[in-house]
Amino acid sequence: KAGVTQTPRYLIKTRGQQVTLSCSPISGHRSVSWYQQTPGQGLQFLFEYFSETQRNKGNFPGRFSGRQFSNSRSEMNVSTLELGDSALYLCASSLARASGANVLTFGAGSRLTVL
Amino acid sequence: AQSVTQPDIHITVSEGASLELRCNYSYGATPYLFWYVQSPGQGLQLLLKYFSGDTLVQGIKGFEAEFKRSQSSFNLRKPSVHWSDAAEYFCAVGAESYNQGGKLIFGQGTELSVKP
């Protein structure tokens, strides 16, 4: 079956702009999580969506937001971009077990460069 | 707070040699542990996981890991490394609190280089 699909794969923006990234989960997976990966901070959890609701959130400013649609597809948005937002943004889907015994399948990521 | 430590930032091994990547975690109860691999420009691929039971778990690509509660460790091993194993490896632990199934806490990663 198809894996997790993220679009776009690469994008370049300038400071102050906003960006929207998309994630299509594996069929049947109801949870979508987003992570930011940078050389300095590593992999950091942004938020998780389940049944169109944000189930939990990491320690990021309000400029980072997301949503999930009824077909489980998810988008994340970053407003007022800063240079430090340059990163690989990874989406992961799962069967949405509430405990940590939950296997995440990751997409290839969206590489955002902010100039 | 939960944390994961991978002490080795970069390791170089010769092709055909054995490999061990270290991972230590901080967790209150029985942890849910994972190893992922990331090739350049790619996402993360799950190598193996430990939830409970046998403390030696087998994964894909010939990798295995051993959970040692007394040492709070979950080290990844491979008996004979192939050049295609060059990548970055991440150890992770599932969030301890209920209803955080989508949250993993990752280590900083270990970059593996393989010498011919």
Coordinates of C-alpha atoms in Angstrom, one line a residue:
Chain A
K1 CA 0.0 0.0 0.0
A2 CA 1.0 3.6 -0.5
G3 CA 3.2 5.2 2.1
V4 CA 3.0 8.6 3.7
T5 CA 3.0 11.3 1.0
Q6 CA 4.3 14.8 1.7
T7 CA 4.0 17.8 -0.6
P8 CA 5.9 19.8 -1.7
R9 CA 9.2 18.1 -1.2
Y10 CA 11.2 21.3 -1.5
L11 CA 10.3 25.0 -1.2
I12 CA 12.0 28.3 -0.7
K13 CA 10.3 31.2 1.0
T14 CA 11.4 34.6 2.3
R15 CA 11.1 36.0 5.8
G16 CA 7.7 37.2 6.8
Q17 CA 5.9 34.9 4.3
Q18 CA 3.7 31.9 5.3
V19 CA 3.8 28.4 4.1
T20 CA 1.5 25.4 4.0
L21 CA 2.7 21.8 3.9
S22 CA 0.5 18.8 3.1
C23 CA 0.5 15.2 4.3
S24 CA -1.5 12.3 3.1
P25 CA -1.3 9.4 5.6
I26 CA -1.4 5.7 4.9
S27 CA -4.9 4.5 4.2
G28 CA -6.6 3.5 7.4
H29 CA -4.3 5.6 9.6
R30 CA -6.2 8.1 11.6
S31 CA -3.4 9.9 13.4
V32 CA -1.0 12.4 11.8
S33 CA 2.0 13.8 13.6
W34 CA 4.4 16.5 12.5
Y35 CA 8.0 16.9 13.4
Q36 CA 10.7 19.5 12.7
Q37 CA 14.2 18.4 12.0
T38 CA 17.2 20.8 12.2
P39 CA 20.9 20.2 12.6
G40 CA 21.0 22.1 15.9
Q41 CA 17.8 20.9 17.6
G42 CA 17.4 17.5 16.0
L43 CA 13.9 16.0 15.7
Q44 CA 11.3 17.8 17.6
F45 CA 7.6 17.0 17.9
L46 CA 5.3 19.8 16.7
F47 CA 1.7 18.4 17.1
E48 CA -0.5 15.4 16.5
Y49 CA -4.0 15.3 14.9
F50 CA -6.5 12.6 15.4
S51 CA -10.1 12.6 14.1
E52 CA -9.7 16.3 13.0
T53 CA -8.7 17.3 16.5
Q54 CA -5.3 18.3 17.8
R55 CA -4.5 15.7 20.4
N56 CA -1.3 17.1 21.7
K57 CA 1.2 19.8 20.9
G58 CA 4.9 20.3 21.3
N59 CA 6.7 23.4 22.5
F60 CA 6.5 25.7 19.4
P61 CA 5.1 29.2 19.0
G62 CA 1.6 29.9 17.8
R63 CA 3.0 30.6 14.3
F64 CA 3.0 26.9 13.8
S65 CA -0.5 25.5 13.3
G66 CA -2.1 22.5 11.7
R67 CA -5.4 20.9 10.8
Q68 CA -6.7 17.5 9.8
F69 CA -9.5 16.8 7.3
S70 CA -12.2 14.2 7.4
N71 CA -10.1 11.9 5.2
S72 CA -7.2 12.1 7.7
R73 CA -5.1 14.3 5.4
S74 CA -3.3 17.0 7.3
E75 CA -1.8 20.3 6.6
M76 CA 0.6 22.4 8.7
N77 CA 1.0 26.1 8.4
V78 CA 3.8 28.4 9.5
S79 CA 3.1 32.1 9.4
T80 CA 5.5 35.0 9.5
L81 CA 8.5 32.8 8.6
E82 CA 11.8 33.3 10.3
L83 CA 15.2 32.2 9.2
G84 CA 15.2 29.7 12.0
D85 CA 12.2 27.9 10.5
S86 CA 14.4 26.5 7.8
A87 CA 14.2 22.8 8.4
L88 CA 13.0 19.4 7.2
Y89 CA 9.4 19.0 8.2
L90 CA 8.4 15.4 8.6
C91 CA 4.9 14.0 8.8
A92 CA 4.1 10.6 10.3
S93 CA 0.9 8.6 10.4
S94 CA -0.2 5.8 12.7
L95 CA -3.1 3.7 13.8
A96 CA -3.6 6.2 16.6
R97 CA -3.1 4.1 19.7
A98 CA -3.3 6.5 22.6
S99 CA -0.3 4.9 24.4
G100 CA 3.3 5.1 23.4
A101 CA 3.1 1.6 21.9
N102 CA 2.3 3.2 18.6
V103 CA 4.3 2.7 15.4
L104 CA 4.8 5.8 13.4
T105 CA 5.4 5.7 9.6
F106 CA 7.2 8.7 8.3
G107 CA 7.0 10.5 5.0
A108 CA 10.0 11.7 3.0
G109 CA 9.6 15.2 4.4
S110 CA 9.3 18.8 3.1
R111 CA 12.5 20.7 3.0
L112 CA 11.8 24.4 3.7
T113 CA 14.4 27.1 3.2
V114 CA 13.7 30.6 4.4
L115 CA 15.8 33.4 2.9
Chain B
A1 CA 11.2 14.5 31.9
Q2 CA 11.8 11.8 29.3
S3 CA 15.0 11.9 27.3
V4 CA 17.0 9.8 25.0
T5 CA 20.8 10.0 24.7
Q6 CA 22.9 8.8 21.9
P7 CA 26.5 9.3 23.1
D8 CA 28.2 8.9 19.7
I9 CA 27.5 11.6 17.1
H10 CA 29.6 9.9 14.4
I11 CA 30.9 6.4 14.0
T12 CA 33.1 5.0 11.2
V13 CA 33.3 1.2 10.7
S14 CA 34.8 -0.9 8.0
E15 CA 32.6 -2.9 5.7
G16 CA 32.1 -6.3 7.1
A17 CA 32.9 -5.3 10.7
S18 CA 30.4 -5.5 13.5
L19 CA 28.4 -2.5 14.7
E20 CA 27.0 -1.3 17.9
L21 CA 25.2 2.0 18.3
R22 CA 24.4 3.1 21.8
C23 CA 21.2 4.5 23.2
N24 CA 20.3 5.4 26.8
Y25 CA 16.9 6.6 27.9
S26 CA 15.2 8.2 30.8
Y27 CA 11.7 6.9 31.5
G28 CA 9.5 6.3 34.5
A29 CA 7.9 2.9 33.5
T30 CA 8.5 0.3 30.9
P31 CA 9.4 2.2 27.8
Y32 CA 8.3 1.8 24.3
L33 CA 11.6 2.0 22.3
F34 CA 12.3 2.4 18.6
W35 CA 15.3 2.6 16.2
Y36 CA 14.8 4.5 13.0
V37 CA 17.3 5.1 10.1
Q38 CA 17.4 8.1 7.8
S39 CA 19.3 8.2 4.5
P40 CA 20.3 11.6 3.1
G41 CA 17.3 13.6 1.9
Q42 CA 14.8 10.9 3.1
G43 CA 12.4 10.4 5.9
L44 CA 12.7 8.0 8.8
Q45 CA 12.4 4.2 8.3
L46 CA 11.6 2.0 11.3
L47 CA 14.3 -0.6 11.9
L48 CA 12.8 -2.3 15.0
K49 CA 10.8 -1.6 18.1
Y50 CA 10.5 -2.9 21.7
F51 CA 7.2 -2.8 23.6
S52 CA 7.5 -5.8 25.9
G53 CA 8.5 -9.4 26.1
D54 CA 11.8 -10.8 24.8
T55 CA 14.5 -8.2 25.4
L56 CA 16.4 -9.1 22.2
V57 CA 14.4 -7.8 19.2
Q58 CA 15.1 -8.5 15.6
G59 CA 14.5 -5.9 12.9
I60 CA 14.9 -5.3 9.2
K61 CA 18.2 -5.3 7.3
G62 CA 19.8 -7.7 9.7
F63 CA 19.7 -5.3 12.7
E64 CA 18.9 -6.3 16.3
A65 CA 18.7 -4.4 19.6
E66 CA 18.7 -5.5 23.2
F67 CA 16.7 -3.8 25.9
K68 CA 18.5 -3.7 29.3
R69 CA 16.4 -2.2 32.0
S70 CA 19.2 -2.2 34.6
Q71 CA 21.3 0.0 32.3
S72 CA 18.4 2.0 30.7
S73 CA 19.9 1.1 27.4
F74 CA 18.6 -0.1 24.0
N75 CA 21.7 -0.6 21.9
L76 CA 21.5 -1.4 18.2
R77 CA 23.7 -4.0 16.7
K78 CA 24.6 -5.6 13.4
P79 CA 27.1 -8.4 13.0
S80 CA 28.4 -7.4 9.6
V81 CA 28.0 -3.9 8.1
H82 CA 27.4 -3.3 4.5
W83 CA 28.3 0.0 2.6
S84 CA 24.5 0.6 2.1
D85 CA 24.1 0.9 5.9
A86 CA 25.8 4.3 5.9
A87 CA 23.1 6.6 7.2
E88 CA 21.9 8.4 10.3
Y89 CA 20.4 6.3 13.1
F90 CA 17.9 7.6 15.6
C91 CA 16.8 6.0 18.9
A92 CA 13.4 7.1 20.2
V93 CA 11.1 6.5 23.1
G94 CA 7.3 6.8 23.0
A95 CA 5.7 9.4 25.2
E96 CA 5.0 8.2 28.7
S97 CA 1.7 10.0 29.2
Y98 CA -1.5 8.5 28.0
N99 CA -3.1 10.0 24.8
Q100 CA 0.3 11.0 23.4
G101 CA 0.6 8.1 21.0
G102 CA 1.9 10.3 18.1
K103 CA 4.7 11.8 20.1
L104 CA 8.2 10.3 20.0
I105 CA 11.2 11.7 21.9
F106 CA 14.3 11.3 19.7
G107 CA 18.0 11.1 20.5
Q108 CA 20.3 13.4 18.6
G109 CA 21.2 10.7 16.1
T110 CA 24.4 8.8 15.3
E111 CA 25.8 9.2 11.8
L112 CA 27.4 6.0 10.5
S113 CA 30.1 6.0 7.8
V114 CA 31.3 2.8 6.3
K115 CA 34.8 2.4 5.0
P116 CA 35.4 0.1 2.0

